[in-house]
């Protein structure tokens, strides 16, 4: 048995240990393994070309990053905050619960990648959440701001994870069907998706309560304007007593 093609594993380990560019490391590992396996340059280029063509849809994700970066450079986050700030009755809980419901419904319909951390959370949902918290009278310091951003990201995760299982053509549903079929149990994807629906509803309810509880804790932990004003009055009373 020829173990030389495994040299690519060593190239990957060495490249990552030396903190080289991951793309270059992976390409170098593939070339090294191919040459060690006796694949010619022409066949190697043909293999790379076929892989590129068959996975060209993945480049759509790569293209979104510079587009979002360009939009952020020209004030997308600031415009999102200003727009949410104009809705005086929109609280942090209402915004994130609405996004959670929309994320789950879209995932149930198979539109999983229509939203996500890179597409919506960082440029839109996170700054909108900060503005909604300020609408609710919450003064955000650095720690509270990071917690709000983390909750926005968690909301996206919950909405996608528990919504995609209801989509009939999702890979996990087909995997479950195949597992049961190998053990002599015939299940159609529709039945599996319907059984995932109660879990999705429960996840929505639990995380919605968690969002509301987070907002309540944030409001009463000294970040609320009422708490800040009360602290200011307490300091004035102490100063008055000392005088």
Short mmCIF file of C-alpha atoms in Angstrom, two decimals, residues 113-220:
data_model
loop_
_atom_site.label_atom_id
_atom_site.label_comp_id
_atom_site.label_asym_id
_atom_site.label_seq_id
_atom_site.Cartn_x
_atom_site.Cartn_y
_atom_site.Cartn_z
CA UNK A 113 -29.08 30.77 3.44
CA UNK A 114 -31.31 33.78 2.81
CA UNK A 115 -30.28 35.00 6.27
CA UNK A 116 -27.33 34.22 8.50
CA UNK A 117 -24.53 35.68 10.60
CA UNK A 118 -22.66 37.21 7.67
CA UNK A 119 -25.72 38.24 5.63
CA UNK A 120 -28.05 39.69 8.26
CA UNK A 121 -26.87 39.40 11.88
CA UNK A 122 -23.66 41.43 11.72
CA UNK A 123 -24.74 44.19 9.30
CA UNK A 124 -28.42 44.47 10.28
CA UNK A 125 -29.84 42.51 13.22
CA UNK A 126 -27.05 43.28 15.72
CA UNK A 127 -27.07 47.09 15.22
CA UNK A 128 -30.88 47.03 15.09
CA UNK A 129 -30.90 45.18 18.43
CA UNK A 130 -28.66 47.82 19.99
CA UNK A 131 -30.97 50.59 18.75
CA UNK A 132 -34.05 48.70 20.00
CA UNK A 133 -32.43 48.31 23.43
CA UNK A 134 -31.87 52.05 23.57
CA UNK A 135 -35.52 52.58 22.59
CA UNK A 136 -36.44 50.54 25.65
CA UNK A 137 -34.45 52.85 27.90
CA UNK A 138 -31.40 50.61 28.24
CA UNK A 139 -28.02 52.31 28.30
CA UNK A 140 -25.49 49.92 26.79
CA UNK A 141 -21.91 49.78 27.96
CA UNK A 142 -19.33 47.60 26.20
CA UNK A 143 -20.26 44.45 28.13
CA UNK A 144 -24.00 44.87 27.59
CA UNK A 145 -23.48 45.65 23.90
CA UNK A 146 -21.54 42.42 23.39
CA UNK A 147 -24.25 40.45 25.19
CA UNK A 148 -26.93 41.97 22.94
CA UNK A 149 -24.92 41.06 19.84
CA UNK A 150 -24.41 37.51 21.14
CA UNK A 151 -28.16 37.15 21.73
CA UNK A 152 -28.85 38.30 18.16
CA UNK A 153 -26.45 35.65 16.83
CA UNK A 154 -27.99 32.99 19.10
CA UNK A 155 -31.45 33.91 17.84
CA UNK A 156 -30.33 33.29 14.27
CA UNK A 157 -28.86 29.92 15.27
CA UNK A 158 -32.04 28.76 17.03
CA UNK A 159 -34.28 29.91 14.18
CA UNK A 160 -32.25 28.09 11.54
CA UNK A 161 -31.44 24.92 13.47
CA UNK A 162 -34.99 24.15 14.57
CA UNK A 163 -36.62 25.40 11.38
CA UNK A 164 -34.59 23.53 8.79
CA UNK A 165 -35.61 20.12 10.14
CA UNK A 166 -39.17 20.83 9.02
CA UNK A 167 -38.03 21.27 5.39
CA UNK A 168 -38.67 18.04 3.49
CA UNK A 169 -35.55 18.12 1.32
CA UNK A 170 -33.13 18.97 4.12
CA UNK A 171 -30.19 16.57 4.37
CA UNK A 172 -30.87 15.63 8.00
CA UNK A 173 -34.43 14.56 7.14
CA UNK A 174 -33.18 12.33 4.34
CA UNK A 175 -30.47 10.96 6.65
CA UNK A 176 -33.10 10.00 9.23
CA UNK A 177 -35.19 8.37 6.53
CA UNK A 178 -32.21 6.36 5.29
CA UNK A 179 -31.28 5.24 8.81
CA UNK A 180 -34.75 3.90 9.53
CA UNK A 181 -34.94 2.29 6.08
CA UNK A 182 -31.74 0.32 6.77
CA UNK A 183 -33.38 -0.96 9.96
CA UNK A 184 -36.56 -2.06 8.23
CA UNK A 185 -38.74 0.93 9.18
CA UNK A 186 -40.32 2.80 6.26
CA UNK A 187 -40.86 6.51 6.88
CA UNK A 188 -41.66 9.20 4.34
CA UNK A 189 -39.97 12.63 4.65
CA UNK A 190 -43.31 14.34 5.28
CA UNK A 191 -43.89 12.33 8.46
CA UNK A 192 -40.38 13.12 9.72
CA UNK A 193 -40.86 16.83 9.02
CA UNK A 194 -44.23 16.88 10.77
CA UNK A 195 -42.70 15.25 13.85
CA UNK A 196 -40.05 17.99 13.84
CA UNK A 197 -42.73 20.70 13.89
CA UNK A 198 -43.59 20.43 17.63
CA UNK A 199 -39.89 20.72 18.45
CA UNK A 200 -39.63 23.85 16.31
CA UNK A 201 -42.65 25.39 18.03
CA UNK A 202 -41.24 24.54 21.47
CA UNK A 203 -37.85 26.01 20.52
CA UNK A 204 -39.54 29.22 19.39
CA UNK A 205 -41.49 29.52 22.65
CA UNK A 206 -38.48 28.74 24.87
CA UNK A 207 -36.14 31.13 23.11
CA UNK A 208 -38.80 33.87 23.02
CA UNK A 209 -39.10 33.58 26.81
CA UNK A 210 -35.31 33.64 27.05
CA UNK A 211 -35.17 36.86 25.00
CA UNK A 212 -37.81 38.52 27.17
CA UNK A 213 -36.00 37.40 30.33
CA UNK A 214 -32.70 38.75 28.96
CA UNK A 215 -34.31 42.13 28.31
CA UNK A 216 -35.79 42.21 31.82
CA UNK A 217 -32.45 41.34 33.42
CA UNK A 218 -30.65 43.93 31.31
CA UNK A 219 -33.18 46.56 32.29
CA UNK A 220 -32.85 45.84 36.02
#
